[in-house]
Coordinates of C-alpha atoms in Angstrom, one line a residue:
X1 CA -23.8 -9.7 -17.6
X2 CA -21.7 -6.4 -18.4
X3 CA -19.5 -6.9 -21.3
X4 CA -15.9 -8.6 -20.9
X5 CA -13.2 -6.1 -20.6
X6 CA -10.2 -6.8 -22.5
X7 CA -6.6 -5.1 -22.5
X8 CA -4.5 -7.7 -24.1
X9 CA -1.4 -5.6 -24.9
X10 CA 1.2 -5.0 -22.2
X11 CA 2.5 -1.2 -22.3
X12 CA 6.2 -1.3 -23.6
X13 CA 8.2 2.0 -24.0
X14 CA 5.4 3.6 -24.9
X15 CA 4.0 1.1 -26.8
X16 CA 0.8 -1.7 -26.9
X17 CA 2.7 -4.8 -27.5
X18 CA 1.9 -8.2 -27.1
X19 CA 3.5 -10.5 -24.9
X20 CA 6.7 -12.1 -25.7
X21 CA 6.2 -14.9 -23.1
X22 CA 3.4 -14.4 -21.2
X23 CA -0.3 -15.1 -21.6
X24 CA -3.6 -13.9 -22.0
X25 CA -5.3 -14.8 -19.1
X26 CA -9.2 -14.4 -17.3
X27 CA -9.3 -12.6 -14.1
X28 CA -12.3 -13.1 -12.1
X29 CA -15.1 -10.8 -10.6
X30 CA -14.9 -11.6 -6.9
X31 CA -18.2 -10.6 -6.3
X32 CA -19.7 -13.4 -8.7
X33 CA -16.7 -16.0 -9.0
X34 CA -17.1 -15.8 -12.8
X35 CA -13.9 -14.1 -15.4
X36 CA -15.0 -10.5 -15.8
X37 CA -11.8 -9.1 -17.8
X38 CA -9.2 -11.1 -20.7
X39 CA -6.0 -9.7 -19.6
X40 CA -1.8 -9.6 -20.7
X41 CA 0.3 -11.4 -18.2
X42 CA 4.2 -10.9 -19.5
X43 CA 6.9 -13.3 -18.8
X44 CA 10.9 -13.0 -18.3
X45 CA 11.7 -12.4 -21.9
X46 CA 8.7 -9.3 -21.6
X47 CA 10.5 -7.9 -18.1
X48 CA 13.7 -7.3 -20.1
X49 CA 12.1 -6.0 -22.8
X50 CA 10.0 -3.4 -20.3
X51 CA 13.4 -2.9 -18.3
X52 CA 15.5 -1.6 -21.3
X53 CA 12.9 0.7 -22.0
X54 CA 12.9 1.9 -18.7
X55 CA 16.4 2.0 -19.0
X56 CA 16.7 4.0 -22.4
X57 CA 14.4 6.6 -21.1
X58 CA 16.3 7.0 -17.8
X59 CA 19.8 7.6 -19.5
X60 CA 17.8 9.5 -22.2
X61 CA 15.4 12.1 -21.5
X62 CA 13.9 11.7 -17.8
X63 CA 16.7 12.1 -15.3
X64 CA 18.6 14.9 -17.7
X65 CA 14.8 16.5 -17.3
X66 CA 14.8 19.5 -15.2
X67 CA 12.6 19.0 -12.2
X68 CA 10.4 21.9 -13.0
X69 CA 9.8 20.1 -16.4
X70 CA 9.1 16.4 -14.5
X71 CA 6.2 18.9 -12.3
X72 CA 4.5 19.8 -15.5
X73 CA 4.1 16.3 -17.1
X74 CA 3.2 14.6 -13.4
X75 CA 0.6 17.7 -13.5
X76 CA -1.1 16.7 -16.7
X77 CA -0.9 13.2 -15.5
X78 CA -2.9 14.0 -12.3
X79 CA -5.5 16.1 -14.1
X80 CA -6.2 13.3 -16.7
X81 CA -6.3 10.9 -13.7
X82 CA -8.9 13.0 -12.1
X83 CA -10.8 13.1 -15.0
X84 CA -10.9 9.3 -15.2
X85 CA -10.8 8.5 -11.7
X86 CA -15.4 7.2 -11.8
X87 CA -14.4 5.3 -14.2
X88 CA -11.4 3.7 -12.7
X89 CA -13.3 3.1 -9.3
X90 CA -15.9 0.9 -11.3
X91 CA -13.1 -1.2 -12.9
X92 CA -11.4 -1.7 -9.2
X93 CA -14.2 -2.4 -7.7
X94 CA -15.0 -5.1 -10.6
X95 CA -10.9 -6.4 -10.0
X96 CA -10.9 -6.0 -5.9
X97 CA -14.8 -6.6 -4.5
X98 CA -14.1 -3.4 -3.0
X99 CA -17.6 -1.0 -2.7
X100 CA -18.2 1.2 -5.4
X101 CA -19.0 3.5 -2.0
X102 CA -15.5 2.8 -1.3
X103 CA -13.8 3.0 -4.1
X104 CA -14.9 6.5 -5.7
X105 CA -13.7 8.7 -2.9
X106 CA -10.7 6.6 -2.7
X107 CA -9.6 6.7 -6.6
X108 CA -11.1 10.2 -6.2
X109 CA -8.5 11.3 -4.2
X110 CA -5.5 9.5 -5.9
X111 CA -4.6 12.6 -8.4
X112 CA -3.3 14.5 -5.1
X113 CA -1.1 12.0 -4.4
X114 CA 0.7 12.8 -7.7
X115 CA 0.2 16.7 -7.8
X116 CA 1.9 16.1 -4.1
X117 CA 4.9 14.8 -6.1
X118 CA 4.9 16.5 -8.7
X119 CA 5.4 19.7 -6.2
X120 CA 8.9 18.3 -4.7
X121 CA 10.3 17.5 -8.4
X122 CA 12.1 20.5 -8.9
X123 CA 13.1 20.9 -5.1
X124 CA 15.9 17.7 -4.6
X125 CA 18.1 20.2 -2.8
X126 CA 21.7 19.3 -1.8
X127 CA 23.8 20.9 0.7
X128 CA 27.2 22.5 1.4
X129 CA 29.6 21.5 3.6
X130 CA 31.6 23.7 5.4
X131 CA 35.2 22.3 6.0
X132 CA 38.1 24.9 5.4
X133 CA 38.9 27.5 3.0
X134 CA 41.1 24.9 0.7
X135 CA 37.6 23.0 -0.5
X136 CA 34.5 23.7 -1.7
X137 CA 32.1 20.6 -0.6
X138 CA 28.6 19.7 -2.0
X139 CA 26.4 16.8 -2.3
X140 CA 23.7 16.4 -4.8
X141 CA 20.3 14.1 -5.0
X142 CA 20.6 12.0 -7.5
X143 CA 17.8 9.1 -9.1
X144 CA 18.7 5.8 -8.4
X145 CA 17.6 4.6 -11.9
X146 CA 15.3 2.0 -12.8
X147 CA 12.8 0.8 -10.2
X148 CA 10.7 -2.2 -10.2
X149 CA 7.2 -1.7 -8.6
X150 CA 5.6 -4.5 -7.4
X151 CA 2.2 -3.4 -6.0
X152 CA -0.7 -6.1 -4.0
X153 CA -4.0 -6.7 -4.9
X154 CA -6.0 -5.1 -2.1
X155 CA -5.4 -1.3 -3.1
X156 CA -3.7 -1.3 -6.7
X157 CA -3.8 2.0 -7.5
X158 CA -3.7 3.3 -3.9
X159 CA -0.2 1.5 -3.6
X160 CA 0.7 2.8 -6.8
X161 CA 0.3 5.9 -6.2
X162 CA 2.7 6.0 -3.7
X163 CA 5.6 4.4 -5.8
X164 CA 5.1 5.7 -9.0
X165 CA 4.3 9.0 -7.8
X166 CA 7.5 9.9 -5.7
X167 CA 9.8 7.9 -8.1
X168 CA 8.7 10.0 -11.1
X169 CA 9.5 13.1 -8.9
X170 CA 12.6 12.0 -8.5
X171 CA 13.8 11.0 -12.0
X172 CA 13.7 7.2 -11.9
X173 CA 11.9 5.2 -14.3
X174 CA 9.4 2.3 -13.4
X175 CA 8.6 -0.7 -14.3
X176 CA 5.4 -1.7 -12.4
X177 CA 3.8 -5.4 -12.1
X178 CA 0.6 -5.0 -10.6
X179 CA -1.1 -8.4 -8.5
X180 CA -1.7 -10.8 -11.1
X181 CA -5.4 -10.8 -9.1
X182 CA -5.7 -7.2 -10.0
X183 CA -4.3 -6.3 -13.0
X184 CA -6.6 -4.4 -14.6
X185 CA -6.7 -0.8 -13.6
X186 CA -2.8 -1.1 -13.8
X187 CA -3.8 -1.2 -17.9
X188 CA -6.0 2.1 -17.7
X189 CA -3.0 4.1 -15.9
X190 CA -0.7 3.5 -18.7
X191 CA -3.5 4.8 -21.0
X192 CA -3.3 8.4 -19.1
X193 CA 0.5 7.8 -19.1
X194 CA 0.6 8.3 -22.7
X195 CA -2.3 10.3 -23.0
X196 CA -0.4 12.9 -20.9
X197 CA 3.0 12.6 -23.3
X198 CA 5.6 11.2 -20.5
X199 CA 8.4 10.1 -22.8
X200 CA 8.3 6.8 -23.8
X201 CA 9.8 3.8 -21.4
X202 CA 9.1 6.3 -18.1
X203 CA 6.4 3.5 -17.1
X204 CA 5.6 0.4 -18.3
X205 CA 3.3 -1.7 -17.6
X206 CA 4.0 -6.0 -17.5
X207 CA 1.5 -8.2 -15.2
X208 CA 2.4 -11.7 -14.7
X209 CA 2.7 -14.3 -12.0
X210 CA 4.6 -13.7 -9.4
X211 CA 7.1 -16.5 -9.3
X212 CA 7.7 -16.0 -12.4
X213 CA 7.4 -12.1 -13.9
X214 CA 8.0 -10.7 -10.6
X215 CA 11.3 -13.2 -9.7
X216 CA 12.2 -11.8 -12.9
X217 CA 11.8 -8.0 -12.4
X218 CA 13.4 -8.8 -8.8
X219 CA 16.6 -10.5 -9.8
X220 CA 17.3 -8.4 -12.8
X221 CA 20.5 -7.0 -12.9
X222 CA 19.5 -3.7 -15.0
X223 CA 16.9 -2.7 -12.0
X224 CA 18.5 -0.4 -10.1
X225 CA 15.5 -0.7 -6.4
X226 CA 12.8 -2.9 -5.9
X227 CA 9.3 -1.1 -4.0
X228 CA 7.0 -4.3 -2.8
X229 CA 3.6 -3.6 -1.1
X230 CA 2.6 -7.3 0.4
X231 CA 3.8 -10.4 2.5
X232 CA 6.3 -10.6 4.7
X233 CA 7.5 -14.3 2.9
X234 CA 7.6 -12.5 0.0
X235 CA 9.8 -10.0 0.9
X236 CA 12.1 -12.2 2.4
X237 CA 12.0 -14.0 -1.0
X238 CA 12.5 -10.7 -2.7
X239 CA 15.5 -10.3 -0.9
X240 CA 17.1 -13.3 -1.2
X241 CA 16.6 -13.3 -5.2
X242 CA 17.5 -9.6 -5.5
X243 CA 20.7 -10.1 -3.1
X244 CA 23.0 -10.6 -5.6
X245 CA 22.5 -7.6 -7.7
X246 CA 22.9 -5.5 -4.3
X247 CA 20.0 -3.6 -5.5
X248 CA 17.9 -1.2 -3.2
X249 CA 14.4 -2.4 -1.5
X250 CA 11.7 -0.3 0.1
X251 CA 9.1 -2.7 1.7
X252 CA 5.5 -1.5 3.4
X253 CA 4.6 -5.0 4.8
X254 CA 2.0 -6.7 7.0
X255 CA 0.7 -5.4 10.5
X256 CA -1.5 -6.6 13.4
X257 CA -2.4 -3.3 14.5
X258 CA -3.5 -2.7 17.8
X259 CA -6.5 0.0 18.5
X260 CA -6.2 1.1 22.0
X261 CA -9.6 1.9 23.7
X262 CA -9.5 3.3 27.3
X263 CA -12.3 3.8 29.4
X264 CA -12.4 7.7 29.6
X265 CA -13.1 7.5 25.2
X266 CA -15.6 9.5 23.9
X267 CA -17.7 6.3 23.6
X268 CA -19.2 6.5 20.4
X269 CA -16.4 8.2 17.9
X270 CA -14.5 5.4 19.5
X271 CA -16.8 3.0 17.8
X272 CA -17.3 4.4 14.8
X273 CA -13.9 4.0 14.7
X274 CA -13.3 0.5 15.6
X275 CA -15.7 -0.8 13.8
X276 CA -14.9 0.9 10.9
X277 CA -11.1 -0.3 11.2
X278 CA -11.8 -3.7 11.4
X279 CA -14.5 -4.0 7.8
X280 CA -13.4 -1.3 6.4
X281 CA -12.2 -2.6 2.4
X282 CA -13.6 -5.7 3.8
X283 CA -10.7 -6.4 6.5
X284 CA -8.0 -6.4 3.8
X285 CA -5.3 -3.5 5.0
X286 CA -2.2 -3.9 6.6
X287 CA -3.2 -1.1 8.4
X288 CA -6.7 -1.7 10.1
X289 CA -7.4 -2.2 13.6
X290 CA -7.9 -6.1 13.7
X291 CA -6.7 -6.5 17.4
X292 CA -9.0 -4.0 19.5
X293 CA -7.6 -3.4 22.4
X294 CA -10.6 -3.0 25.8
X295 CA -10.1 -0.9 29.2
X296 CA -11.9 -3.8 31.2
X297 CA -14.0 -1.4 33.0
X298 CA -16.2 -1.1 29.1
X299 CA -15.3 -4.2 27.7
X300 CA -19.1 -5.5 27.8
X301 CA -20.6 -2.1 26.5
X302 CA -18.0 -2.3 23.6
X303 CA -18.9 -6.0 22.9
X304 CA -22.2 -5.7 22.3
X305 CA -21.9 -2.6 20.6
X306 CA -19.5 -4.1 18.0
X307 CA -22.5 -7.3 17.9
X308 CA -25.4 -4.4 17.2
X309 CA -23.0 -2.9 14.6
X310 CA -22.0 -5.7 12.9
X311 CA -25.6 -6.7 12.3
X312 CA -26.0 -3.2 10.1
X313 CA -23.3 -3.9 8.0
X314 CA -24.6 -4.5 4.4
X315 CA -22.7 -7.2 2.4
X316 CA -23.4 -7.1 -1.2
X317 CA -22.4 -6.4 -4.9
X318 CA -20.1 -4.0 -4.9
X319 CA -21.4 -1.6 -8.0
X320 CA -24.3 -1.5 -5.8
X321 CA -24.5 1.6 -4.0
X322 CA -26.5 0.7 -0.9
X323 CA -23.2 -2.0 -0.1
X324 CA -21.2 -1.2 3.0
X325 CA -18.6 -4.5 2.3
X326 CA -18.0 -6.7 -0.7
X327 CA -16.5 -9.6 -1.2
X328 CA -12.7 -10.6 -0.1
X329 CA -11.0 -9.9 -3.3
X330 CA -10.3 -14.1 -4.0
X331 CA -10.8 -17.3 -3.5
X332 CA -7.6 -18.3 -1.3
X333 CA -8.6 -15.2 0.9
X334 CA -11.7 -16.2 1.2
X335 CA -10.7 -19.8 2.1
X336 CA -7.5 -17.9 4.9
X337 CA -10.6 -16.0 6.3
X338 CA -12.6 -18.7 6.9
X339 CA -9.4 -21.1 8.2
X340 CA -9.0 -18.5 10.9
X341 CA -12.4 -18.4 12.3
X342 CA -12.5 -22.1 12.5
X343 CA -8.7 -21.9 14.6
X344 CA -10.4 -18.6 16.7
X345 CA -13.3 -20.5 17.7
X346 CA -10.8 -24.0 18.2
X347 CA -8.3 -21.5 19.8
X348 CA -11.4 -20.6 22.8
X349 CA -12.5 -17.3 21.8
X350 CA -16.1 -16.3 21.8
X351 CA -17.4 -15.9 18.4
X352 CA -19.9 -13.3 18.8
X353 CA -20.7 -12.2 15.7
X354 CA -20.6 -13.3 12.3
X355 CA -18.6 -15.8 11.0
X356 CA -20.2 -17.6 8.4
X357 CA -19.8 -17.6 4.2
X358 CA -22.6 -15.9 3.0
X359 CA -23.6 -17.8 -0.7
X360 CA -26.9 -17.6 -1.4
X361 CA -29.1 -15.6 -3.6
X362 CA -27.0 -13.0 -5.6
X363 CA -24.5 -13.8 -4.0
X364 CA -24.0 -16.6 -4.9
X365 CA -20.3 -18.1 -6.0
X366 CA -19.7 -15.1 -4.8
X367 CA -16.0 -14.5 -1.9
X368 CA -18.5 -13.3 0.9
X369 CA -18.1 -13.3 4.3
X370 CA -19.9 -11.8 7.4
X371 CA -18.3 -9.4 9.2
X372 CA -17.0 -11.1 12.1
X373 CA -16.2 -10.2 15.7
X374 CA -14.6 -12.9 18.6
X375 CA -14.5 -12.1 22.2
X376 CA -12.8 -13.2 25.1
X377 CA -9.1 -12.9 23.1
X378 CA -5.9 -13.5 24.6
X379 CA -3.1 -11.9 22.9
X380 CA -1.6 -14.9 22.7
X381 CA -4.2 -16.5 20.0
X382 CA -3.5 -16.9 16.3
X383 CA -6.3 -15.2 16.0
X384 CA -4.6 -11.9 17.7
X385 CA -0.4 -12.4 16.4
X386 CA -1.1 -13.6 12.9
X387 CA -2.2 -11.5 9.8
X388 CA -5.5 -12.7 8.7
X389 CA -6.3 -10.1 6.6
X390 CA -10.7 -10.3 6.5
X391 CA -13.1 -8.7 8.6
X392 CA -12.4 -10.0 11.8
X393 CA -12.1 -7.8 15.1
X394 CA -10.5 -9.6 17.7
X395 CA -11.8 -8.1 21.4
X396 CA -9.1 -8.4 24.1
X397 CA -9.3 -7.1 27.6
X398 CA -6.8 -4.8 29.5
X399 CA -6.7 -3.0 33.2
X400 CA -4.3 -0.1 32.7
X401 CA -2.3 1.8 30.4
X402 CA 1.0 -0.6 31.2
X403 CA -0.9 -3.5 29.7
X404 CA -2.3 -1.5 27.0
X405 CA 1.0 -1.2 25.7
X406 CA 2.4 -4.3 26.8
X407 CA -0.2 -6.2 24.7
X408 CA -0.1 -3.5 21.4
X409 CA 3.8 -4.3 21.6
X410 CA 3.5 -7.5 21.9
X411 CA 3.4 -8.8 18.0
X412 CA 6.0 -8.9 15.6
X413 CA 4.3 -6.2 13.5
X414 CA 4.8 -2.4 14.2
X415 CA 3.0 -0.6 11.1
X416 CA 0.2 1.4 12.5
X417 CA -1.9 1.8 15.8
X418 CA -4.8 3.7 17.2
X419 CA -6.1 4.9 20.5
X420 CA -8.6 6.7 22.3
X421 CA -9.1 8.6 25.2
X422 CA -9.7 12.4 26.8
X423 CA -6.8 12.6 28.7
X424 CA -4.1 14.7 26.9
X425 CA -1.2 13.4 28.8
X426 CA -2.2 9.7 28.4
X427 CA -2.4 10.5 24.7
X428 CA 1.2 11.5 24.6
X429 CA 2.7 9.0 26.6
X430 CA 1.1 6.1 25.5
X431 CA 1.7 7.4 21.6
X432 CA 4.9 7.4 22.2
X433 CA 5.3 3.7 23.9
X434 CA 4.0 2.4 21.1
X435 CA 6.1 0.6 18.2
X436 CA 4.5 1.7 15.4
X437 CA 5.4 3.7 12.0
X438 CA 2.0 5.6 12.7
X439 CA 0.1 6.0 15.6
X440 CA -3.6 7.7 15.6
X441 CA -5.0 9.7 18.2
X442 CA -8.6 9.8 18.9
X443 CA -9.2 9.0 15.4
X444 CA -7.8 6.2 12.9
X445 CA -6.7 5.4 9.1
X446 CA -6.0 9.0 8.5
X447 CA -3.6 9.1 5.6
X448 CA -2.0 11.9 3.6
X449 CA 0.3 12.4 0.5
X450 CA 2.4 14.5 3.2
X451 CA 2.5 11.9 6.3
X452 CA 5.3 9.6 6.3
X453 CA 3.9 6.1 6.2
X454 CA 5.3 2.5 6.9
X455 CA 6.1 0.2 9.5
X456 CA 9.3 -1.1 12.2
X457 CA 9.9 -4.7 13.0
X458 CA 8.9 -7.4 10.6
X459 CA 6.1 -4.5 8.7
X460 CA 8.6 -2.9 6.5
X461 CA 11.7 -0.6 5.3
X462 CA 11.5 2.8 4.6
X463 CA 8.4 5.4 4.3
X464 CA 6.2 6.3 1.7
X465 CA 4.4 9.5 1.3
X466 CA 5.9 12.7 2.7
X467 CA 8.8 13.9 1.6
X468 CA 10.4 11.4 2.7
X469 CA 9.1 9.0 0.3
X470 CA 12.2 10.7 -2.1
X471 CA 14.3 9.1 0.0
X472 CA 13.3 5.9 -1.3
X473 CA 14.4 6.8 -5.0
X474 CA 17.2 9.0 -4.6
X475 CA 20.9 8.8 -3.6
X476 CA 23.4 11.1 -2.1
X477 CA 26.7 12.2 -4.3
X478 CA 29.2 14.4 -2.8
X479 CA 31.8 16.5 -4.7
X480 CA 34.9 18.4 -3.0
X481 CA 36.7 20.6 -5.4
X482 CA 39.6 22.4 -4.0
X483 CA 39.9 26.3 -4.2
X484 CA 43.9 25.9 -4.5
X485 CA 44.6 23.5 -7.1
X486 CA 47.5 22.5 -4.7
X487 CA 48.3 19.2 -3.7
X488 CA 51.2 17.8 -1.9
X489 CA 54.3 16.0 -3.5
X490 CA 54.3 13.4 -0.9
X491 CA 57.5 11.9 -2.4
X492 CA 59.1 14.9 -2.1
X493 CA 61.6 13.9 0.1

């Protein structure tokens, strides 16, 4: 057994401190069911502790920070997470079941989300507006203060990235609370935080529970925005808790994502593809293809090639290197995986591949389940409208391009799709029929620093990445000064 990790200190204005009113608590190795890491979860009286550093450092030295200044620190930051980035993909991998195959290209990748960042920190640009000689208008982009990060356990520092990152650009402080299932790696950022000399109270760092700690961080009246990564329920509680603060929210929710396959597809991309999409981080991402969408003319061929595929996928431990899916990253997933088989199979679809907890051998006590595939779906299924977030591909039939879309817009989810075919103009149009934050042509799950991503309907508020991720953490003030000095005596006469 590798040796227990332990980061029992929350990270307070700069500081190791230990919890006011947390805990120190065990989280578990999904992979073998068994604590892996002793951790500090904070409580209320820790959150106001971490928000008035947060808020010291705003009024203090961040936001007075020139943005050039902000560049050069985010910089250092992403060159020490580069540097520590192998390391970090072991520890995620340990916190999430995620494939170490998975996780090193992923993590790997993370420091350009932050040099991104770092890049539009010294260009917030205003504007001037032309009215008439008598004024001078202008607006300025301006932080919004402190923000509360609340990030989900299926990609922690993925997600965090894309908070931290553009609200450091910006000038706002943070205050993150990672998953309480995934707290870990959360710890290891703050240690390149202060390793890269960000003034104290930029970011700190309080895990917890999150009806508890996060209500906390939500309701507070010195947070200025909330950013939530996770369920829609949540983020309706989030709102209602954080209502009467009238604080800001940004919110990148669930999806059932439909992945369009017509019958003209290059047949094989197509399946890497869909296959792909639906086990990929072992089915838990808002954004994979879960409902996969079938030009009736192929829907056999593409049925038996997602059975044939499924059978090579390697579950296993997920610091071993031959592993192609881990475990889901708990037990209640685990258990909301398995519930939604049982209601696919109860529901009428075909299950025609996979299915089953896998338990035995080294994987034993392990959160394992095969990748699983059901046939014969109507949209109408739990199965195909509700989130189940595991590795299951649910096959459903079409005739033409009007149905494609009828069905892919037929959920209450609009956060990403995918489709595939040769035929340029089908491409286009059907793109754009689609209700979606992000649609994918002939390929899928492409994701930049500089593409806008997020979802419509009941799958979020606002974007992240891009520039217009700033938008998130910045607001609008504009000042008219007039070029007379003349105003009117209205009382005059």
């Amino acid at each position: 057994m590798l040796e227990r990790n332990r980061y029992e200190r929350l990270f307070i204005g700069g500081e190791w401190v230990a919890p006011l009113d947390g805990a120190i608590v065990e989280t578990t190795d999904p992979a073998t069911g068994q604590p892996w890491a002793t951790v500090a979860f904070g409580g209320p009286g820790d959150i106001d502790r971490a928000v008035a550093a947060a808020r010291e450092a705003f009024e203090g030295p961040w936001r007075r920070m020139p943005g050039w200044e902000r560049a050069v620190l985010l910089r250092r930051f992403a060159d020490l997470y580069e540097r520590r980035a192998g390391d970090m993909a072991v520890l995620e991998s340990r916190d999430t079941g995620r494939p170490i195959r998975e996780t090193r290209p992923d993590l790997g990748a993370h420091h350009r989300w932050y040099h991104w960042f770092a890049s539009l920190a010294d260009k917030l640009d205003g504007r001037t507006i032309p009215i008439d000689p008598s004024v001078h208008a202008y607006t300025e982009r301006r932080p919004v203060g402190v923000v509360g990060a609340i990030t989900p356990w299926n990609a922690p520092m993925l997600t965090t990235a894309w908070k931290v990152g553009p609200a450091l650009a910006a000038g706002c402080t943070v205050v993150l609370k990672p998953a309480e299932q995934t707290p870990v790696t959360a710890f290891e950022l703050a240690r390149i935080v202060e390793e890269a000399g960000l003034p104290p109270g930029v970011l700190n760092v309080v895990p917890g529970l999150g009806h508890s700690t996060g209500a906390h961080l939500v309701a507070h009246p010195g947070v200025d925005k909330i950013a939530f990564t996770g369920e829609g329920r949540t983020a309706q509680e989030i709102l209602r808790s954080g209502a009467a603060t009238l604080k800001r929210f940004s919110f990148e929710l669930g999806g059932k994502s439909p992945h369009i396959i017509f019958e003209d597809a290059d047949f094989d991309q197509a399946m890497n593809a869909a296959t792909s999409s639906a086990w990929v981080v072992c089915g838990q991402s808002c954004a994979l293809g879960s409902r996969v969408l079938v030009q009736r003319s192929i829907y056999d061929r593409v049925v038996e090639a997602f059975q044939r595929r499924a059978a090579r996928v390697r579950v296993g431990m997920p610091l071993d290197e031959a592993t192609h899916m881990g475990p889901q990253a708990h037990a209640e997933q685990l258990d909301k995986t398995l519930s939604y088989i049982a209601i696919g199979q109860a529901e009428g679809a075909t299950l025609a591949a996979g299915g089953r907890r896998l338990d035995q051998g080294q994987l034993a006590g392990g959160y394992f389940v095969e990748p699983t595939v059901f046939a014969g779906v109507d949209n109408r299924m739990r199965i195909a409208r509700e989130e189940i977030f595991g590795p299951v591909a649910s096959l459903i039939p079409f005739a033409d391009e009007d149905e494609a879309v009828s069905i892919a817009n037929d959920t209450r989810y609009g956060l990403t799709a995918g489709l595939w075919t040769r035929d340029t103009g089908r491409a286009h149009r059907v793109a754009g029929r689609i209700d979606a934050g992000m649609v994918w042509v002939n390929t899928y799950r492409y994701i930049r620093w500089s593409t806008p991503y997020g979802g419509v309907k009941a799958s979020g508020w606002g974007r992240e990445n891009g520039v217009e991720a700033l938008d998130n953490y910045l607001d609008t003030r504009t000042t008219i000064v007039s070029t007379s000095g003349q105003f009117p005596d209205i009382y005059a006469q």
